Structure formats: structure tokens, C-alpha cells
Amino acid sequence: MSKNKKLNNNTRDAPQKRNFVGLCTMDAYNILTTSGYTRLSNCPEVKMCVDIYADLISSMTLYLMQNTDKEGDIRVKNALSRKLDIEPNNLMTRKAWMYNIVWTMMLEGNGNQVTYVRYSPDGYIENLEPLKPSQVCFEDIPGGYQIRYGGVTFSPDEVLHFAINPDPEKPWIGTGYKTVLKDVVKGLKQASTTKQALMESPSPSIIVKVDGLTEEFSSKEGRKKLSEQYLDASENGRPWFIPADMFQVNQVKPLTLNDLAISSNLEIDKRTVAGIFGVPPFLVGVGDFNAEEYNNFIGSKILGKAKVIEQELTRKLLYAPDLYWRFNPRSLYSYSLPDIVSAGSAMVDRMAMRRNEWRDWIGMSPDPEMDKLLALENYLPADRLGDQKKLNGGGGDDE
């Protein structure tokens, strides 16, 4: 990656909103605003799905790994690993920084997020600065593309560009979910508006038929007087007394959300949004929790999005061919304490884990006497397995 390119502090602001004033009835206003454009970031269900991804990915520890000649790779702890996993940005925590990357990439940036890498004079990474998505523009050039931010132009190797759902024509640009979610978000907006309208202006549950020839019925004040005289009760549950020849009272069932099939359609739309994002429906309020489905979501969808970030950080920030970045997803899986104890016990018995590592799994501090590998039913240290009497011809009654 090339050296710092000076960012213009006087970059243009985001496009300013213009306010237009018009006169119309409230019903007409509701119709106009409901059927119009709705941003994905204004849809609660979409925000819930994106928040799940951003919260889970930003909660994973980021490891700097190194290839070895053995069967497994090792974790490297140095100033670079601390910079990325602890303090990548001077103005926010690592979780907030990573949350912003995922949120922008999936929602505000329409499938793209760009981060500027600022270097110190001696060549070390000084700050990783997320760029405002409203000011980022991708321009096609022969053989590739360039990124324009305000009055500054960057080549792809000068910034970190995280992209999801690649465009078939321009695979280096992400496309996001805007087109796929357009109709679903419109349906959710309409359902919310209808529900709110019914709650704010419920239909009356009682209709009173009154003789139209009655003098009081001819004016608004008269109708109010009749209501107060015959229909209002001073105490709850007290019966009404009305003239039989003047009034007829009928009880009607007002229109409900079930009558309009709002609830079922709302559930279908929520499931559709969850399906588009690959999120289990119970995470958006539909259905019951399923641990197996949740763990599959972590192992497939969450790690799939995290892989985009891992690979971009690896190819842009690392020069050594044996180093790479990797998220640790173990803390995200749905484990119960008995499951952890059982799995740890089996690994300790097979000398695949030390007891202090086992204690770390369940959040306990290490014990200085539990660093040795143990084996067999009598839990001998690994370096004393050859001292067993049954291997040396012993085992008599007196031994």
C-alpha cells in the first residue's frame, strides 16, 4: 500500500435535504408518504438483521495468525495485532470501529465500506479511519476502478475496501440488499401504518339507532345531550336505562388486525427479510429459539461476512506471506456450561488440552498447578507415563 495521501479537510458535505411545503388532508398525507420511497435504514426489521451481524462480528477477537510447518498455525501477539484488535482508531473502541464497518458495508454503503489507512512518518499504521459513505464514489477506469472521496482520488491499494454481493459486471463493487428488499420493506411500512391508524382511530364497538324525528337528534348539541342523559354511566358496570320507543342499541365487532390479515402478512414479511439476510427468524421476533439453527447461522453467515473483512485486511495490511488475519468465533456459539465441561473433560483425558485451558473456557483464572498434560484414569503427568508399575513388570499383591 502506498504512503499517506493527504485528505482534504474541506471535503464537500453530504447532499443537503430540501424541505418542501404543501397543503393536503391527513389521509392524503398518509397515503402519499406510505407509498413513497422508504430507506432500508428506516425499516426496523432490516435494522435488526444488520445489527445482529454488526454486533456479533464486532464481538469476535481478531487474531494475527502465522503458518507453521506443523499441522496447525499459531497466534502471533505483537504491536500490529494489538493495533488491529485493541485500538485501530483513535476516536472509538475496536468494537465500535468494527461495528461501523459491518453496518456501513451491509446497509448505508449499499454493499461497500471504505477505510482510509493513515501511516506514521516511520511507516507504522497510525489510524484506520472509516470514510463517510455519503461522500464515497466509485469511478470506472480502464482496467479497474478508483475511489473518489470529496476532492481526493484513491487507487484500490491505498484504502481498505470491504464489499459484499459483488456486481456481476463490476465484481470489485458490492451491491448490497436494496433491490431485493424494496417490495418487502414497502409491505412492512404499509402494515405498520395500517396498524398505527387502527390503534389511533379505533372504530366504535356500539352503534345506537335513534328516532330521527326526535327534536334533540337534529343538532350536534342535542345528540350530545341525549348521549349524556341516557348512555353515560356514573359508575362502571352500571346498566343503562333508555326509552324503548326512541333507542335501539346494537353491538358490532370493529375491524381488527386479524380481519385484515395484517398479523400473518407481517410475519411473512419478517420471515422474508430474515431469509434474505440469512438470519434465523426468531432473532427478528418470529418463532422460538433453536440452538442448532443459531449455531449454523454463526458458522455459515456470520463467518462468511467476517471472511470478507479478514481477507481484505490480510491482502492490504500484511506483507509477510505466512501471516494472515482470522476472527475467533468460539465465543459466539450457543454453549451451555455442561457442554463446555463435558467437551473440556474429554480433551483433557486425551491430552489434547491442559486443565488451565479448560478453566479459561469457563471463565476461571489459571492455576499454577494445572499446566501439565494428564493422561489415563489415574491422571498421571504426561512425562511420567513410563513410570507405571504395570509397564515395568510390577503389579503384585505387595506392590
XYZ file of N, CA and C in Angstrom, residues 130-255:
378
model
N -12.662 5.198 9.096
C -13.794 4.906 8.196
C -14.249 6.168 7.471
N -14.449 6.072 6.167
C -14.892 7.217 5.376
C -16.416 7.284 5.350
N -16.933 8.493 5.246
C -18.385 8.687 5.212
C -18.955 8.078 3.935
N -19.922 7.171 4.042
C -20.454 6.535 2.823
C -21.146 7.506 1.874
N -21.673 8.611 2.409
C -22.368 9.574 1.547
C -21.413 10.330 0.631
N -20.095 10.300 0.926
C -19.123 11.041 0.132
C -18.220 10.139 -0.697
N -18.456 8.829 -0.623
C -17.630 7.872 -1.374
C -18.266 7.616 -2.734
N -17.447 7.690 -3.781
C -17.926 7.452 -5.147
C -16.930 6.548 -5.864
N -17.444 5.526 -6.550
C -16.595 4.584 -7.294
C -16.657 4.935 -8.783
N -15.496 5.133 -9.380
C -15.413 5.536 -10.779
C -14.671 4.457 -11.579
N -15.252 4.059 -12.708
C -14.621 3.075 -13.579
C -13.499 3.720 -14.386
N -12.391 3.014 -14.473
C -11.271 3.436 -15.308
C -10.819 2.208 -16.096
N -10.082 2.391 -17.177
C -9.608 1.232 -17.945
C -8.811 0.270 -17.065
N -9.266 -0.969 -17.031
C -8.572 -1.990 -16.267
C -8.933 -2.049 -14.800
N -9.914 -1.303 -14.355
C -10.269 -1.352 -12.939
C -11.148 -0.200 -12.511
N -10.851 0.346 -11.340
C -11.672 1.428 -10.803
C -10.838 2.264 -9.857
N -11.371 3.423 -9.492
C -10.759 4.268 -8.477
C -11.848 4.788 -7.546
N -11.433 5.226 -6.369
C -12.373 5.656 -5.344
C -12.196 7.151 -5.120
N -13.287 7.871 -5.248
C -13.242 9.321 -5.075
C -13.939 9.690 -3.769
N -13.265 10.453 -2.935
C -13.817 10.886 -1.653
C -13.631 12.390 -1.542
N -14.725 13.127 -1.720
C -14.615 14.575 -1.748
C -13.770 15.016 -2.926
N -12.670 15.694 -2.663
C -11.785 16.133 -3.734
C -10.553 15.278 -3.886
N -10.513 14.099 -3.235
C -9.333 13.230 -3.264
C -9.682 11.935 -3.979
N -8.766 11.466 -4.798
C -8.963 10.205 -5.519
C -7.949 9.168 -5.027
N -8.442 7.977 -4.728
C -7.595 6.885 -4.235
C -7.623 5.741 -5.224
N -6.511 5.052 -5.329
C -6.491 3.770 -6.030
C -6.879 2.687 -5.024
N -7.346 1.526 -5.472
C -7.817 0.495 -4.529
C -6.785 0.037 -3.508
N -5.474 0.125 -3.842
C -4.467 -0.345 -2.891
C -4.107 0.702 -1.842
N -4.736 1.865 -1.892
C -4.457 2.913 -0.911
C -5.466 2.923 0.231
N -6.533 2.190 0.101
C -7.562 2.145 1.133
C -8.006 0.697 1.328
N -8.745 0.455 2.412
C -9.386 -0.833 2.631
C -10.813 -0.746 2.087
N -11.122 -1.598 1.137
C -12.451 -1.589 0.520
C -13.122 -2.927 0.787
N -14.113 -2.920 1.694
C -14.858 -4.127 2.026
C -16.140 -4.145 1.198
N -16.379 -5.235 0.486
C -17.534 -5.311 -0.413
C -18.214 -6.664 -0.282
N -19.554 -6.657 -0.338
C -20.339 -7.892 -0.310
C -21.274 -7.922 -1.511
N -21.752 -9.102 -1.869
C -22.654 -9.289 -3.016
C -22.094 -8.601 -4.268
N -20.997 -9.085 -4.836
C -20.336 -8.407 -5.961
C -21.261 -8.235 -7.164
N -21.101 -7.108 -7.832
C -21.817 -6.823 -9.070
C -21.254 -7.726 -10.180
N -22.103 -8.444 -10.919
C -21.582 -9.320 -11.981
C -20.772 -8.579 -13.040
N -21.156 -7.348 -13.359
C -20.437 -6.569 -14.372
C -19.153 -5.955 -13.815
N -19.187 -5.585 -12.525
C -18.023 -4.984 -11.869
C -17.828 -5.691 -10.529
N -17.213 -6.863 -10.533
C -17.143 -7.684 -9.318
C -16.364 -7.069 -8.173
N -15.657 -5.985 -8.409
C -14.927 -5.335 -7.320
C -15.826 -4.374 -6.539
N -17.075 -4.191 -6.997
C -18.030 -3.315 -6.325
C -19.149 -4.149 -5.726
N -19.516 -3.867 -4.467
C -20.621 -4.566 -3.826
C -21.962 -3.971 -4.235
N -23.032 -4.752 -4.080
C -24.372 -4.279 -4.461
C -25.337 -4.180 -3.287
N -25.068 -4.821 -2.160
C -25.945 -4.710 -1.010
C -27.262 -5.436 -1.202
N -28.310 -4.951 -0.508
C -29.608 -5.626 -0.495
C -30.753 -4.714 -0.927
N -30.461 -3.517 -1.419
C -31.506 -2.535 -1.687
C -32.557 -3.055 -2.659
N -32.149 -3.599 -3.783
C -33.098 -4.032 -4.814
C -33.948 -5.204 -4.326
N -33.337 -6.154 -3.645
C -34.060 -7.348 -3.203
C -35.098 -7.019 -2.150
N -34.799 -6.057 -1.274
C -35.673 -5.751 -0.149
C -36.705 -4.673 -0.448
N -36.692 -4.099 -1.630
C -37.531 -2.944 -1.930
C -39.008 -3.214 -1.662
N -39.574 -4.267 -2.257
C -41.003 -4.549 -2.113
C -41.352 -5.020 -0.709
N -40.453 -5.781 -0.076
C -40.726 -6.279 1.269
C -40.797 -5.123 2.262
N -39.866 -4.182 2.158
C -39.854 -3.027 3.048
C -41.109 -2.194 2.848
N -41.571 -2.084 1.615
C -42.804 -1.341 1.344
C -43.994 -2.001 2.042
N -44.048 -3.344 2.004
C -45.134 -4.047 2.677
C -45.084 -3.877 4.186
N -43.885 -3.919 4.776
C -43.743 -3.718 6.210
C -44.140 -2.306 6.609
N -43.807 -1.322 5.780
C -44.183 0.058 6.060
C -45.691 0.229 6.014
N -46.335 -0.390 5.022
C -47.783 -0.290 4.910
C -48.473 -0.964 6.088
N -47.977 -2.125 6.512
C -48.572 -2.821 7.650
C -48.442 -2.005 8.924
N -47.287 -1.361 9.107
C -47.087 -0.534 10.288
C -48.017 0.673 10.282
N -48.193 1.297 9.112
C -49.077 2.457 9.013
C -50.528 2.073 9.295
N -50.968 0.925 8.744
C -52.345 0.470 8.959
C -52.574 0.149 10.430
N -51.622 -0.512 11.054
C -51.748 -0.854 12.471
C -51.835 0.399 13.331
N -50.996 1.389 13.035
C -50.999 2.615 13.810
C -52.306 3.370 13.630
N -52.840 3.375 12.391
C -54.099 4.080 12.131
C -55.252 3.440 12.901
N -55.294 2.115 12.962
C -56.359 1.436 13.694
C -56.244 1.673 15.198
N -55.025 1.771 15.700
C -54.844 1.994 17.129
C -55.166 3.428 17.519
N -54.854 4.389 16.640
C -55.111 5.786 16.951
C -56.571 6.179 16.732
N -57.251 5.530 15.780
C -58.650 5.855 15.486
C -59.467 4.575 15.438
N -59.671 3.930 16.585
C -60.425 2.679 16.590
C -61.890 2.904 16.261
N -62.522 1.920 15.626
C -63.950 2.007 15.302
C -64.763 1.805 16.560
N -65.932 2.486 16.692
C -66.775 2.299 17.876
C -67.337 0.889 17.924
N -67.440 0.342 19.136
C -67.952 -1.017 19.296
C -69.458 -1.059 19.534
N -70.099 0.119 19.710
C -71.548 0.184 19.928
C -72.154 1.219 19.003
N -73.242 0.849 18.345
C -73.993 1.760 17.483
C -75.393 1.919 18.068
N -75.835 3.158 18.224
C -77.153 3.443 18.786
C -78.042 4.021 17.696
N -79.154 3.350 17.439
C -80.128 3.838 16.459
C -81.171 4.679 17.191
N -81.351 5.932 16.726
C -82.234 6.901 17.379
C -83.316 7.339 16.403
N -84.512 7.545 16.907
C -85.603 8.053 16.087
C -85.232 9.412 15.515
N -85.201 9.511 14.185
C -84.771 10.745 13.538
C -85.719 11.895 13.730
N -86.957 11.635 14.114
C -87.937 12.705 14.316
C -87.791 13.375 15.666
N -86.938 12.814 16.515
C -86.723 13.416 17.825
C -86.056 14.774 17.650
N -86.555 15.745 18.372
C -86.079 17.120 18.198
C -84.606 17.245 18.556
N -84.188 16.553 19.616
C -82.789 16.670 20.048
C -81.822 16.105 19.017
N -82.272 15.163 18.170
C -81.377 14.500 17.227
C -80.985 15.392 16.051
N -81.674 16.511 15.900
C -81.451 17.371 14.739
C -80.189 18.220 14.846
N -79.601 18.328 16.013
C -78.402 19.153 16.179
C -77.325 18.389 16.933
N -76.092 18.869 16.777
C -74.960 18.223 17.444
C -75.087 18.318 18.955
N -75.493 19.491 19.420
C -75.651 19.676 20.851
C -76.745 18.768 21.402
N -77.792 18.571 20.611
C -78.882 17.710 21.055
C -78.440 16.258 21.162
N -77.663 15.795 20.151
C -77.180 14.421 20.198
C -76.251 14.203 21.387
N -75.437 15.193 21.697
C -74.555 15.086 22.851
C -75.356 15.040 24.140
N -76.442 15.826 24.180
C -77.293 15.841 25.368
C -77.973 14.491 25.580
N -78.449 13.869 24.471
C -79.060 12.545 24.574
C -78.056 11.514 25.078
N -76.820 11.616 24.572
C -75.785 10.672 24.992
C -75.495 10.806 26.482
N -75.357 12.038 26.955
C -75.068 12.245 28.361
C -76.245 11.848 29.246
N -77.472 12.018 28.723
C -78.662 11.740 29.525
C -78.949 10.255 29.666
N -78.755 9.496 28.571
C -79.169 8.096 28.592
C -78.015 7.078 28.549
N -76.898 7.456 27.931
C -75.867 6.460 27.674
C -74.679 6.514 28.623
N -74.429 7.650 29.263
C -73.295 7.755 30.179
C -73.652 7.160 31.535
N -72.752 6.346 32.076
C -72.955 5.759 33.398
C -71.967 6.384 34.379
N -72.457 6.768 35.528
C -71.584 7.395 36.517
C -70.684 6.382 37.186
N -71.046 5.100 37.160
C -70.243 4.051 37.763
C -70.007 2.946 36.744
N -68.825 2.341 36.811
C -68.511 1.263 35.883
C -69.424 0.063 36.111
N -69.901 -0.517 35.023
C -70.761 -1.692 35.118
C -72.219 -1.385 35.408
N -72.549 -0.149 35.572
C -73.947 0.217 35.878
C -74.771 0.179 34.583
N -75.968 -0.448 34.597
C -76.769 -0.566 33.362
C -77.325 0.769 32.894
N -77.668 0.816 31.599
C -78.296 1.995 31.015
C -79.816 1.843 31.057
N -80.489 2.964 31.172
C -81.951 2.996 31.088
C -82.323 3.949 29.969
N -82.903 3.402 28.900
C -83.231 4.212 27.727
C -84.688 3.954 27.332
N -85.346 4.940 26.710
C -86.739 4.745 26.246
C -86.759 3.731 25.100
N -87.639 2.730 25.187
C -87.699 1.680 24.187
C -88.173 2.178 22.841
N -89.015 3.229 22.835
C -89.547 3.708 21.572
C -88.640 4.711 20.876
N -87.534 5.087 21.520
C -86.629 6.070 20.920
C -85.283 5.471 20.509
N -84.798 4.478 21.252
C -83.437 3.979 21.034
C -83.435 2.491 20.723
N -82.461 2.089 19.926
C -82.150 0.680 19.701
C -80.633 0.552 19.681
N -80.095 -0.241 20.587
C -78.645 -0.356 20.744
C -78.174 -1.684 20.154
N -77.210 -1.613 19.266
C -76.611 -2.803 18.663
C -75.107 -2.791 18.936
N -74.569 -3.955 19.278
C -73.122 -4.092 19.460
C -72.515 -4.689 18.199
N -71.467 -4.051 17.696
C -70.816 -4.527 16.485
C -69.351 -4.818 16.802
N -68.756 -5.694 16.006
C -67.348 -6.031 16.170
C -66.514 -5.132 15.275
N -65.629 -4.288 15.838
C -64.819 -3.407 14.994
C -63.796 -4.190 14.193
N -63.290 -3.571 13.141
C -62.281 -4.190 12.287
C -60.981 -4.327 13.062
